[in-house]
Amino acid sequence: MPTRLAAAAALALAATCAAAAPAPMGYDDARHLLARTGFGPTDAEVRQFAALTREQGVTLILRDVRTEAVTPPPAFVSDTTPVRYQPQSLTPDERKAFLQKQIREGLEIRAWWVQEMLATPSALTERMTLFWHNHFVSSQQKVRFARLMYQQNATLRANALGSFSTLLHAASKEPAMLVYLDAAQSRKGQPNENFAREVMELFTLGEGQYTESDIKEAARAFTGWSLDRDTGRYLFRPGIHDAGVKTVLGRSGNFDGDAVLDIILTRPQASEFITAKLWREFVSPEPDAREVKRIAQIFRGKDYDIKAAMRGLLLSDAFWAANNRGTLVKSPVELVVGTLRQLEVSPGAAMPFAVVAAGMGQNLFAPPNVKGWPGGEAWINSNTLLARKQFLDRLARMDDAPPAMMAAMTADAAPPAPRAAVASPQGAADEDKVRAQRFAQAMDRGVRNVRFDAAVWVARQAGDTPTAKMQAAQSLLLPLTPVTAEAPASANDALAFVRSTLLDPAYQLK
Amino acid sequence: MGLTMNRRSFLRSVASSAAAMAIPVATFGSAAVAAVPARGDYRKLVVLVELKGGNDGLNTLVPYADPAYYALRPKIAIARDQVVQLSDTAGLHPSLAPLAPFWKDRRLAVLQGVGYPDPNLSHFRSIEIWDTASKSETYLQEGWLTRAFATQPVPTSFAADGVIIGSSELGPLAGGGTRAIALADTEQFLRRARLAQPAAHNGNKALAHIMKVEGDIVQAASHLSGRTTFATEFPAGGFGNAIRTACQIIANPSGVAVVRVTLSGFDTHANQPGTQAALLTQVANGLVALQAALVELGKWDDTLVLTYAEFGRRPKENQNNGTDHGTANVHFALGGAVAGGFYGAAPNLDRLSTDGNPAYALDFRNVYATVLERWWGIDSRDALGGRFAPVPFVKA
C-alpha cells in the first residue's frame, strides 16, 4: 500500500465515518490485518491503518485493488510463435535448446512475479493471485511453455478479487489448464476425465459432492475445449465436441462445458468449499462451519463476488480473535518477499529470491501436483526450517559480514532446492546437486546486493527511547510474544537484536 | 571389492546357485507367518536407495535369453556376453558386477516386476505414490514411514527417526509427525543447526510444530558427529559422498531407524547406454563400500538396503538411443539378513499394454510390508492402507 494513497484514503474514510465514531483499531489489529492480507507491513503502513476502524481498514484493503501487474513482463510473453513440442522430431541438440529456452523463460517469469510482489501497491492482489495459483493449479513441469504459465497468471490476477464465476470459466479455458489436465487431448467418444474430476473435487465442490457418473457425463460436455497450438490460445473445436444429452448433478440437457460449470455453481457447496479454503488462507487453520455457511451465503448472494467473501471473512469475529493470531505459517514466498518489504531493503534483481523460495519448498509456477502446495505446517521440516533461518541469518548479517565470512557462508549455503525450476522435456528430475548449487548461488547473489542497516532501521521505528524503538520493531516483526528472541530492554546491539527476532520461531508465523 | 576367481567359472557357479534360490511368489502367505521379529526393533536399520528419474530395469536385470528383448532394443540392448549371469534367463548389467559376490553369498534379493495398478507415468506423481504408498488415484500427504512410525514410534533416545541425505524431499518420511532430518553432509548440517533453538513454549499448533522441528534438529545435531573414521574407502563423487555421510550417521551410537540416499540422473530419454553404465557403476561401488563400512561397524547383519524409483522404463527403445517412462521395474534388497534369490516375476515382453509397458508382478506395497512386518515386526495395515503380504526376502 503506497504511503500517500493510504494516508489520504485513511483521512477521507475517517472523515466520512466520523459521525458514528467507532474506535480506531489500534496498532496490533492493524498489524494483523496487513500481515494477513499482504506481505510484511512496515511500521509506517501499520500506523496509518491503526487510526482506522476495523471496517474502514477492511474497506480500504478491498478498494482499488489492481487487476494488472505494475511490473512490465518479460518480452517473450507477447510472442505469437506456435506452442508445439514434438521431441521425436528434434535432434538431441534441438531438444536441449528447447529445454534451455523454457528454463530461462521460466526463471524470467518467476523473477517477474517476485518483483511484482515486492513492488506492488496492491499486496492483496498478489496474495490472491498466489492463492488462485495454488487453487487452479498448473505447473510448468507439464505445461512446458513459460508463455502459457504467464498468460494464466495474468488471468488469475485480472479476476483475483472479481467474480469467482468469471474466474472459474476463464481459468478452465486457460491453455495452461487445458494442457495440465489433459482437456486438450479430450474428444468425443474418448473424453478425458481428468479435468472433469478435478474441477468438481478441487476447484468447486470438494470430495463426496458428486458421483463418478457426474464426472463421466461432465467430461463429455468438456470435449471440444482445445488449444490452438499455432497461437497458444483457447479454441473450441465443434468437430470433436460431444453434442449429445448429458446428465450432470441431476440435470439433463445438451450441455457444453460452460453450462456444466454454471450447473456446478448452483450448488451451495461450491460457495462453501471456496469460502472454507479462503478461511484457511486468511483466518485460521480450522474453519468454523457455521461461519463458513454464513459467509458463503453472502458470497453466493452477491453472484460469487470474491470481495464479498473476503469482506465477510475479514470482518468476522474469528479473524480478529486473539487465539487465531499467529496461527498461520508464512509460505516461503511470503517469508522472503515479506522480509524484504518489512526490512525496507531494495534487493536489486528479484530472480535469486525466486530461487531462494524454491529452495524452501515453494517453486512458483511449479506446484507439486494438482492439489497444490499443502501449506500450513507442511511448509516446515528440518530442511526447510534451516533454509529459512539461514536466509534470515544472512540477511541480518549483511551489514557486518567481512569478505572472508561471506565466502565461508557461501560455502555453507547449500541446502538442496526442491523440484527443478523446470523439468526436462519429458519432465526429467533435475540433479539435486545442480539445484543445491543454484540455491547457494541464488542466496549469495541475492543477499550480496542487499544492504540492511539494522541500526538505521530500528531508529526509524516509532518510540522515544532506543528501547521503545526496539520494542516497536519486535511488535512489528512478531505476531506473538517472542519465544527465543532477545528482550528489547536487555538488547544493546541493534543488529543482534533484529537477528534474534528474525530467528525467533514466531517470525515464521503470521 | 574385486572378483578373485576366474570370471567365467564364477559366473557359472553364480548362475547355478541362483536356480536353487528362485522362490515362487505363491509362497508369500505361508512364509510370512513364520517371521515375527521383536516388535518395533528399530535397532535394525533400513537404508533406502532412491534411483531417481526412473532407472531402466530391463537393462539392469537383463533377460538375455529372451529374443523379444533384443527385438525391442536393437540399439541399446546389453549383449549376452556382457551380462553378469545370475540364472539361465537373467543377468546383471556389467556395471553391477561388483554386486555379484553378494548374490553368490545369497545376500542379494532381486525383486522383479515391482509396480502398482493403474500406473502413473509422471515422475512427480509416481514417486508420490511410492512415497506415500497411496493408490494411484489417491492423494496422501504423509509418507509410508511417517505413518508406520505413528503406529509404532521410534524411541525418543534415537538421534532421529530418519535421515534424508542429499535431497530436500522427505519422501517416505514426509508429514509432521516424524523426526526427519534432511542434510547434505554432517559437518554442514552441524554448522547450520546452530541456528535452531530449543525452547519451552505453550503456543498454538503451528508454533508447536515449529518448536518440535527446532527440537528435532537440536537433538539430531547433539548426537551426530562427522568424525568417525573408516578403513573402508568410499568412492569419489556425489553418491560415494552420500554413502560416506550415511555411514557417519549410522555410526552414531544413539541410532536412527532409516537413512535414505538418492542418486539422480536415471531419466535416460537419450543416449542411455553410457549414462546408465556410469550411474550403475556408482550404485555398485557405493553399495560395496556401504557393506564394507557396515561390517566395520558390526551392523551388516542388522541392516536392510533397498533400492526404489518412481517407475521403470519402456521396453521398446526410442529414436534417441534412450527409453521413455514405463511401469514395472526391478529392485534390489541387500543385507546380512537378506534371503538372496529372485522374487516377483520378470516382465513378459510378449504381452505389453497398448502403451507398450509390462504389467507389474509384485506390488511395491508388498515390499514395504516386508520391511515393516518381517524386518521391524510392526503392523503394516495403517501405513500401507490395507493388507499386503510380506515377501520372504528377509530371513525369518
mmCIF file of N, CA and C in Angstrom, chain A residues 84-100 102-103 139-145 179 420 422-430, chain B residues 52-54 120-126 265-272 310-314 316-326:
data_model
loop_
_atom_site.group_PDB
_atom_site.id
_atom_site.type_symbol
_atom_site.label_atom_id
_atom_site.label_comp_id
_atom_site.label_asym_id
_atom_site.label_seq_id
_atom_site.Cartn_x
_atom_site.Cartn_y
_atom_site.Cartn_z
ATOM 1 N N ARG A 84 4.335 -25.686 -29.719
ATOM 2 C CA ARG A 84 4.305 -27.074 -30.155
ATOM 3 C C ARG A 84 5.627 -27.706 -29.754
ATOM 4 N N TYR A 85 5.555 -28.878 -29.180
ATOM 5 C CA TYR A 85 6.807 -29.551 -28.806
ATOM 6 C C TYR A 85 6.697 -31.023 -29.186
ATOM 7 N N GLN A 86 7.470 -31.404 -30.171
ATOM 8 C CA GLN A 86 7.434 -32.800 -30.617
ATOM 9 C C GLN A 86 8.846 -33.365 -30.542
ATOM 10 N N PRO A 87 9.189 -33.871 -29.357
ATOM 11 C CA PRO A 87 10.582 -34.278 -29.124
ATOM 12 C C PRO A 87 11.088 -35.288 -30.149
ATOM 13 N N GLN A 88 10.177 -36.142 -30.623
ATOM 14 C CA GLN A 88 10.639 -37.198 -31.529
ATOM 15 C C GLN A 88 11.175 -36.627 -32.842
ATOM 16 N N SER A 89 10.705 -35.411 -33.196
ATOM 17 C CA SER A 89 11.133 -34.858 -34.476
ATOM 18 C C SER A 89 12.341 -33.941 -34.324
ATOM 19 N N LEU A 90 12.873 -33.851 -33.107
ATOM 20 C CA LEU A 90 14.007 -32.955 -32.870
ATOM 21 C C LEU A 90 15.299 -33.756 -32.673
ATOM 22 N N THR A 91 16.391 -33.128 -33.045
ATOM 23 C CA THR A 91 17.696 -33.733 -32.731
ATOM 24 C C THR A 91 17.974 -33.485 -31.248
ATOM 25 N N PRO A 92 18.906 -34.256 -30.663
ATOM 26 C CA PRO A 92 19.237 -34.022 -29.251
ATOM 27 C C PRO A 92 19.630 -32.566 -28.974
ATOM 28 N N ASP A 93 20.353 -31.941 -29.906
ATOM 29 C CA ASP A 93 20.751 -30.544 -29.694
ATOM 30 C C ASP A 93 19.547 -29.607 -29.700
ATOM 31 N N GLU A 94 18.596 -29.895 -30.593
ATOM 32 C CA GLU A 94 17.389 -29.063 -30.648
ATOM 33 C C GLU A 94 16.560 -29.223 -29.372
ATOM 34 N N ARG A 95 16.517 -30.459 -28.892
ATOM 35 C CA ARG A 95 15.781 -30.697 -27.652
ATOM 36 C C ARG A 95 16.412 -29.941 -26.498
ATOM 37 N N LYS A 96 17.730 -29.967 -26.487
ATOM 38 C CA LYS A 96 18.461 -29.278 -25.418
ATOM 39 C C LYS A 96 18.187 -27.768 -25.489
ATOM 40 N N ALA A 97 18.201 -27.255 -26.712
ATOM 41 C CA ALA A 97 17.969 -25.823 -26.890
ATOM 42 C C ALA A 97 16.556 -25.448 -26.436
ATOM 43 N N PHE A 98 15.598 -26.305 -26.776
ATOM 44 C CA PHE A 98 14.222 -26.066 -26.347
ATOM 45 C C PHE A 98 14.135 -26.027 -24.827
ATOM 46 N N LEU A 99 14.728 -27.036 -24.219
ATOM 47 C CA LEU A 99 14.699 -27.139 -22.767
ATOM 48 C C LEU A 99 15.324 -25.905 -22.121
ATOM 49 N N GLN A 100 16.467 -25.511 -22.629
ATOM 50 C CA GLN A 100 17.165 -24.368 -22.026
ATOM 51 C C GLN A 100 16.358 -23.081 -22.166
ATOM 52 N N GLN A 102 13.102 -22.883 -22.269
ATOM 53 C CA GLN A 102 11.988 -22.909 -21.328
ATOM 54 C C GLN A 102 12.467 -22.689 -19.901
ATOM 55 N N ILE A 103 13.635 -23.209 -19.566
ATOM 56 C CA ILE A 103 14.180 -22.976 -18.221
ATOM 57 C C ILE A 103 14.445 -21.483 -18.033
ATOM 58 N N SER A 139 1.375 -26.555 -13.681
ATOM 59 C CA SER A 139 2.808 -26.480 -13.435
ATOM 60 C C SER A 139 3.563 -26.446 -14.747
ATOM 61 N N GLN A 140 4.580 -25.625 -14.786
ATOM 62 C CA GLN A 140 5.398 -25.567 -15.998
ATOM 63 C C GLN A 140 6.057 -26.919 -16.273
ATOM 64 N N GLN A 141 6.180 -27.728 -15.231
ATOM 65 C CA GLN A 141 6.772 -29.052 -15.391
ATOM 66 C C GLN A 141 6.017 -29.849 -16.458
ATOM 67 N N LYS A 142 4.706 -29.677 -16.529
ATOM 68 C CA LYS A 142 3.937 -30.372 -17.565
ATOM 69 C C LYS A 142 3.592 -29.452 -18.734
ATOM 70 N N VAL A 143 3.276 -28.210 -18.428
ATOM 71 C CA VAL A 143 2.830 -27.274 -19.466
ATOM 72 C C VAL A 143 3.981 -26.875 -20.392
ATOM 73 N N ARG A 144 5.187 -26.860 -19.819
ATOM 74 C CA ARG A 144 6.439 -26.599 -20.552
ATOM 75 C C ARG A 144 6.621 -25.155 -20.977
ATOM 76 N N PHE A 145 5.616 -24.561 -21.642
ATOM 77 C CA PHE A 145 5.807 -23.232 -22.208
ATOM 78 C C PHE A 145 5.571 -22.150 -21.148
ATOM 79 N N VAL A 179 -3.711 -27.951 -21.007
ATOM 80 C CA VAL A 179 -2.597 -28.890 -21.143
ATOM 81 C C VAL A 179 -2.420 -29.676 -19.854
ATOM 82 N N ALA A 420 13.060 -29.312 -9.620
ATOM 83 C CA ALA A 420 13.733 -28.467 -10.595
ATOM 84 C C ALA A 420 12.874 -27.276 -10.970
ATOM 85 N N VAL A 422 12.476 -26.049 -13.797
ATOM 86 C CA VAL A 422 11.704 -26.579 -14.912
ATOM 87 C C VAL A 422 12.282 -27.959 -15.193
ATOM 88 N N ALA A 423 11.439 -28.897 -15.382
ATOM 89 C CA ALA A 423 11.958 -30.221 -15.664
ATOM 90 C C ALA A 423 12.336 -30.313 -17.140
ATOM 91 N N SER A 424 13.020 -31.340 -17.487
ATOM 92 C CA SER A 424 13.444 -31.528 -18.866
ATOM 93 C C SER A 424 12.224 -31.815 -19.740
ATOM 94 N N PRO A 425 12.409 -31.888 -21.036
ATOM 95 C CA PRO A 425 11.248 -32.066 -21.911
ATOM 96 C C PRO A 425 10.318 -33.202 -21.480
ATOM 97 N N GLN A 426 10.858 -34.270 -20.999
ATOM 98 C CA GLN A 426 9.988 -35.372 -20.572
ATOM 99 C C GLN A 426 9.636 -35.260 -19.094
ATOM 100 N N GLY A 427 9.948 -34.127 -18.497
ATOM 101 C CA GLY A 427 9.654 -33.979 -17.086
ATOM 102 C C GLY A 427 10.736 -34.616 -16.243
ATOM 103 N N ALA A 428 11.965 -34.564 -16.714
ATOM 104 C CA ALA A 428 13.044 -35.228 -16.008
ATOM 105 C C ALA A 428 13.305 -34.564 -14.672
ATOM 106 N N ALA A 429 13.663 -35.365 -13.711
ATOM 107 C CA ALA A 429 14.085 -34.818 -12.440
ATOM 108 C C ALA A 429 15.469 -34.211 -12.626
ATOM 109 N N ASP A 430 15.635 -33.008 -12.158
ATOM 110 C CA ASP A 430 16.939 -32.352 -12.288
ATOM 111 C C ASP A 430 17.902 -32.945 -11.265
ATOM 112 N N LYS B 52 16.754 -42.037 -8.760
ATOM 113 C CA LYS B 52 15.793 -41.010 -9.163
ATOM 114 C C LYS B 52 15.819 -40.728 -10.654
ATOM 115 N N GLY B 53 14.616 -40.592 -11.208
ATOM 116 C CA GLY B 53 14.482 -40.374 -12.640
ATOM 117 C C GLY B 53 13.892 -41.612 -13.312
ATOM 118 N N GLY B 54 13.950 -42.755 -12.597
ATOM 119 C CA GLY B 54 13.370 -43.985 -13.136
ATOM 120 C C GLY B 54 14.409 -44.840 -13.829
ATOM 121 N N ASN B 120 1.015 -44.438 -13.046
ATOM 122 C CA ASN B 120 1.111 -43.054 -13.496
ATOM 123 C C ASN B 120 2.517 -42.832 -14.037
ATOM 124 N N LEU B 121 2.615 -42.155 -15.185
ATOM 125 C CA LEU B 121 3.914 -42.020 -15.838
ATOM 126 C C LEU B 121 4.578 -40.667 -15.596
ATOM 127 N N SER B 122 4.012 -39.883 -14.689
ATOM 128 C CA SER B 122 4.658 -38.615 -14.317
ATOM 129 C C SER B 122 5.670 -38.900 -13.206
ATOM 130 N N HIS B 123 6.886 -38.347 -13.352
ATOM 131 C CA HIS B 123 7.897 -38.526 -12.302
ATOM 132 C C HIS B 123 7.339 -38.168 -10.937
ATOM 133 N N PHE B 124 6.768 -36.933 -10.878
ATOM 134 C CA PHE B 124 6.417 -36.381 -9.583
ATOM 135 C C PHE B 124 5.255 -37.135 -8.959
ATOM 136 N N ARG B 125 4.273 -37.438 -9.785
ATOM 137 C CA ARG B 125 3.116 -38.131 -9.242
ATOM 138 C C ARG B 125 3.476 -39.569 -8.867
ATOM 139 N N SER B 126 4.265 -40.220 -9.698
ATOM 140 C CA SER B 126 4.528 -41.628 -9.421
ATOM 141 C C SER B 126 5.412 -41.794 -8.178
ATOM 142 N N GLY B 265 19.526 -38.840 -12.049
ATOM 143 C CA GLY B 265 20.055 -38.862 -13.412
ATOM 144 C C GLY B 265 19.610 -40.059 -14.236
ATOM 145 N N PHE B 266 18.676 -40.846 -13.699
ATOM 146 C CA PHE B 266 18.275 -42.072 -14.396
ATOM 147 C C PHE B 266 17.213 -41.848 -15.476
ATOM 148 N N ASP B 267 16.859 -40.586 -15.722
ATOM 149 C CA ASP B 267 15.807 -40.321 -16.700
ATOM 150 C C ASP B 267 16.400 -40.297 -18.103
ATOM 151 N N THR B 268 16.777 -41.473 -18.566
ATOM 152 C CA THR B 268 17.624 -41.600 -19.754
ATOM 153 C C THR B 268 16.812 -41.667 -21.049
ATOM 154 N N HIS B 269 16.226 -40.533 -21.432
ATOM 155 C CA HIS B 269 15.470 -40.483 -22.685
ATOM 156 C C HIS B 269 16.391 -40.519 -23.901
ATOM 157 N N ALA B 270 17.630 -40.098 -23.717
ATOM 158 C CA ALA B 270 18.548 -40.066 -24.855
ATOM 159 C C ALA B 270 19.920 -40.583 -24.434
ATOM 160 N N ASN B 271 20.573 -41.277 -25.362
ATOM 161 C CA ASN B 271 21.936 -41.775 -25.121
ATOM 162 C C ASN B 271 22.051 -42.497 -23.783
ATOM 163 N N GLN B 272 21.175 -43.445 -23.606
ATOM 164 C CA GLN B 272 21.112 -44.149 -22.326
ATOM 165 C C GLN B 272 22.355 -44.970 -21.985
ATOM 166 N N GLU B 310 10.709 -44.154 -9.049
ATOM 167 C CA GLU B 310 9.309 -43.844 -9.333
ATOM 168 C C GLU B 310 8.673 -44.818 -10.322
ATOM 169 N N PHE B 311 9.455 -45.281 -11.286
ATOM 170 C CA PHE B 311 8.938 -46.260 -12.255
ATOM 171 C C PHE B 311 10.108 -46.847 -13.020
ATOM 172 N N GLY B 312 9.810 -47.842 -13.826
ATOM 173 C CA GLY B 312 10.807 -48.363 -14.743
ATOM 174 C C GLY B 312 10.656 -47.669 -16.087
ATOM 175 N N ARG B 313 11.302 -48.223 -17.096
ATOM 176 C CA ARG B 313 11.248 -47.550 -18.392
ATOM 177 C C ARG B 313 10.646 -48.465 -19.458
ATOM 178 N N ARG B 314 10.193 -47.862 -20.533
ATOM 179 C CA ARG B 314 9.509 -48.544 -21.620
ATOM 180 C C ARG B 314 10.427 -49.616 -22.232
ATOM 181 N N LYS B 316 10.456 -50.861 -25.208
ATOM 182 C CA LYS B 316 10.923 -50.527 -26.561
ATOM 183 C C LYS B 316 11.768 -49.260 -26.507
ATOM 184 N N GLU B 317 12.964 -49.340 -27.099
ATOM 185 C CA GLU B 317 13.830 -48.163 -27.097
ATOM 186 C C GLU B 317 13.222 -47.070 -27.970
ATOM 187 N N ASN B 318 13.615 -45.806 -27.709
ATOM 188 C CA ASN B 318 13.098 -44.710 -28.536
ATOM 189 C C ASN B 318 14.097 -44.352 -29.637
ATOM 190 N N GLN B 319 13.811 -43.250 -30.341
ATOM 191 C CA GLN B 319 14.628 -42.864 -31.504
ATOM 192 C C GLN B 319 15.968 -42.250 -31.113
ATOM 193 N N ASN B 320 16.135 -41.961 -29.824
ATOM 194 C CA ASN B 320 17.328 -41.242 -29.389
ATOM 195 C C ASN B 320 18.289 -42.108 -28.566
ATOM 196 N N ASN B 321 18.291 -43.402 -28.840
ATOM 197 C CA ASN B 321 19.141 -44.305 -28.062
ATOM 198 C C ASN B 321 18.801 -44.254 -26.580
ATOM 199 N N GLY B 322 17.543 -44.033 -26.319
ATOM 200 C CA GLY B 322 17.127 -43.964 -24.920
ATOM 201 C C GLY B 322 15.818 -44.697 -24.713
ATOM 202 N N THR B 323 15.234 -44.471 -23.543
ATOM 203 C CA THR B 323 13.956 -45.106 -23.229
ATOM 204 C C THR B 323 13.054 -44.082 -22.545
ATOM 205 N N ASP B 324 11.757 -44.261 -22.718
ATOM 206 C CA ASP B 324 10.781 -43.346 -22.138
ATOM 207 C C ASP B 324 10.187 -43.945 -20.857
ATOM 208 N N HIS B 325 9.310 -43.177 -20.248
ATOM 209 C CA HIS B 325 8.762 -43.594 -18.949
ATOM 210 C C HIS B 325 7.963 -44.890 -19.063
ATOM 211 N N GLY B 326 8.181 -45.767 -18.106
ATOM 212 C CA GLY B 326 7.496 -47.054 -18.141
ATOM 213 C C GLY B 326 6.806 -47.354 -16.821
#
